[in-house]
Short mmCIF file of C-alpha atoms and ligand atoms in Angstrom, two decimals:
data_model
loop_
_atom_site.label_atom_id
_atom_site.label_comp_id
_atom_site.label_asym_id
_atom_site.label_seq_id
_atom_site.Cartn_x
_atom_site.Cartn_y
_atom_site.Cartn_z
CA MET A 1 79.96 74.74 188.91
CA SER A 2 81.05 77.32 186.80
CA LYS A 3 83.10 76.41 184.07
CA THR A 4 86.57 75.88 183.40
CA LEU A 5 88.47 77.54 181.08
CA PHE A 6 89.50 74.53 179.04
CA GLU A 7 85.40 73.44 179.03
CA LYS A 8 84.23 77.29 177.42
CA ILE A 9 86.97 77.19 175.07
CA ILE A 10 85.37 73.30 174.07
CA ASP A 11 82.50 74.79 173.91
CA ARG A 12 83.47 78.23 171.76
CA GLU A 13 83.02 79.94 174.09
CA ILE A 14 86.31 82.04 174.74
CA SER A 15 88.07 81.64 171.39
CA ALA A 16 90.73 79.35 170.84
CA ASP A 17 93.64 78.03 168.06
CA ILE A 18 92.17 74.43 167.77
CA ILE A 19 94.24 72.36 165.78
CA PHE A 20 92.31 68.87 166.53
CA GLU A 21 88.68 67.84 168.49
CA ASP A 22 87.56 64.21 168.17
CA GLU A 23 84.26 63.13 170.87
CA LEU A 24 86.88 62.82 173.81
CA CYS A 25 89.57 65.75 173.40
CA ILE A 26 90.93 68.94 171.53
CA VAL A 27 93.61 69.79 171.79
CA ILE A 28 94.70 73.69 170.70
CA LYS A 29 98.12 75.79 170.59
CA ASP A 30 99.43 76.74 174.40
CA ILE A 31 98.38 81.16 174.14
CA SER A 32 101.88 81.56 176.04
CA PRO A 33 103.91 79.34 173.98
CA GLN A 34 107.36 77.76 175.70
CA ALA A 35 108.66 76.48 172.56
CA PRO A 36 108.25 76.66 168.77
CA THR A 37 105.08 74.30 169.14
CA HIS A 38 103.29 74.07 172.92
CA LEU A 39 99.98 72.48 172.20
CA LEU A 40 97.79 71.72 175.26
CA ILE A 41 96.14 68.34 174.56
CA ILE A 42 92.78 68.83 177.16
CA PRO A 43 90.06 65.33 177.96
CA LYS A 44 86.29 67.26 177.58
CA LYS A 45 85.81 65.05 180.83
CA VAL A 46 86.44 68.09 183.68
CA ILE A 47 89.31 65.96 185.69
CA PRO A 48 91.08 68.65 187.70
CA LYS A 49 93.62 67.35 187.80
CA LEU A 50 96.36 64.27 187.17
CA SER A 51 95.81 63.12 190.48
CA ASP A 52 92.03 62.14 190.96
CA SER A 53 91.84 60.60 187.96
CA THR A 54 90.45 56.88 188.72
CA GLU A 55 90.71 53.27 187.21
CA ASP A 56 87.32 55.39 184.75
CA ASP A 57 88.94 57.35 183.18
CA LYS A 58 91.89 54.68 181.77
CA GLN A 59 90.69 55.07 178.39
CA ILE A 60 90.99 58.39 178.24
CA LEU A 61 94.57 59.19 179.99
CA GLY A 62 95.07 56.68 177.55
CA HIS A 63 93.74 58.49 174.56
CA LEU A 64 95.63 61.62 175.77
CA MET A 65 98.69 60.10 174.92
CA LEU A 66 97.83 58.23 171.44
CA VAL A 67 96.51 61.96 170.30
CA ALA A 68 99.56 63.22 171.39
CA GLY A 69 102.00 60.55 169.69
CA LYS A 70 99.69 60.82 166.36
CA ILE A 71 99.59 65.35 166.18
CA ALA A 72 103.38 64.72 167.32
CA ASP A 73 103.64 62.40 163.76
CA GLN A 74 101.33 65.39 161.11
CA LEU A 75 103.29 67.63 163.10
CA GLY A 76 106.23 66.54 161.29
CA LEU A 77 108.36 67.02 164.88
CA ASP A 78 110.79 64.18 164.17
CA GLU A 79 109.64 62.29 167.13
CA THR A 80 111.54 65.28 169.19
CA PHE A 81 109.17 66.65 172.10
CA ARG A 82 108.19 66.65 175.53
CA LEU A 83 104.92 65.91 176.92
CA VAL A 84 104.27 66.98 180.76
CA ILE A 85 101.50 67.59 182.73
CA ASN A 86 101.47 69.67 185.70
CA ASN A 87 100.37 68.61 188.50
CA GLY A 88 99.12 70.76 191.66
CA ALA A 89 100.02 74.84 191.60
CA LYS A 90 103.44 73.67 193.53
CA ALA A 91 103.81 72.42 190.57
CA GLY A 92 103.45 75.29 188.25
CA GLN A 93 99.53 73.87 187.24
CA SER A 94 97.18 76.51 186.44
CA VAL A 95 94.15 75.84 184.96
CA PHE A 96 92.56 73.48 186.66
CA HIS A 97 91.42 71.19 183.72
CA LEU A 98 93.71 68.08 182.90
CA HIS A 99 95.96 68.82 180.31
CA LEU A 100 98.48 67.57 178.47
CA HIS A 101 101.08 70.18 177.05
CA LEU A 102 103.23 68.95 174.40
CA LEU A 103 106.75 71.18 173.06
CA SER A 104 109.02 70.55 170.44
CA GLY A 105 111.49 72.81 167.82
CA ARG A 106 113.75 73.89 170.53
CA PRO A 107 116.49 71.73 173.10
CA LEU A 108 114.33 70.82 175.96
CA ASN A 109 117.02 70.10 178.76
CA TRP A 110 117.08 67.75 181.71
CA PRO A 111 116.09 68.34 184.06
CA PRO A 112 113.22 70.24 183.80
CA GLY A 113 113.13 73.39 186.12
P1 AMP B 1 99.68 74.80 183.83
O1 AMP B 1 99.81 76.26 184.10
O2 AMP B 1 100.03 72.74 183.77
O3 AMP B 1 97.88 74.49 184.24
O4 AMP B 1 98.81 75.25 182.46
C1 AMP B 1 98.02 75.81 182.03
C2 AMP B 1 98.64 76.48 180.42
O5 AMP B 1 97.78 77.53 179.79
C3 AMP B 1 99.90 77.96 179.96
O6 AMP B 1 100.65 77.20 178.93
C4 AMP B 1 98.46 78.61 179.61
O7 AMP B 1 99.67 79.19 178.90
C5 AMP B 1 97.74 78.26 178.90
N1 AMP B 1 96.40 78.84 178.99
C6 AMP B 1 95.93 79.77 179.90
N2 AMP B 1 95.24 80.16 179.07
C7 AMP B 1 94.78 80.23 177.76
C8 AMP B 1 94.16 80.49 176.41
N3 AMP B 1 92.85 80.99 176.62
N4 AMP B 1 94.52 79.81 175.01
C9 AMP B 1 95.51 78.43 175.14
N5 AMP B 1 96.17 78.69 175.92
C10 AMP B 1 95.81 79.18 177.61
#
């Protein structure tokens, strides 16, 4: 199996602006930011999309959310941010390695597009 784009970033084969890393995940700046703060929170385990996750992934999924909250706190986002997971191409997913988008720094309208 060929590596996903994000695996190549995790393995330092492709450069990225890494702002956090631990044993379960990595957090990078999105290369094409849709808000003043646009981060991607990516598990090291390759789960192609959220709907492919299983009970075994509970710890990882919870960890990603907790990391999102901690990073938002550290960056002083004033508890104002949005997390997005695009699940499937029709929902806008383009990289099939699960990731959370963390967006902040501009008005975030509802409903999203
Ligand atoms: P999605 O469309 O939800 O799968 O999100 C994939 C995201 O990855 C998009 O927001 C892209 O801008 C971002 N992206 C693609 N290539 C890179 C890269 N080399 N470094 C950082 N972000 C990237």
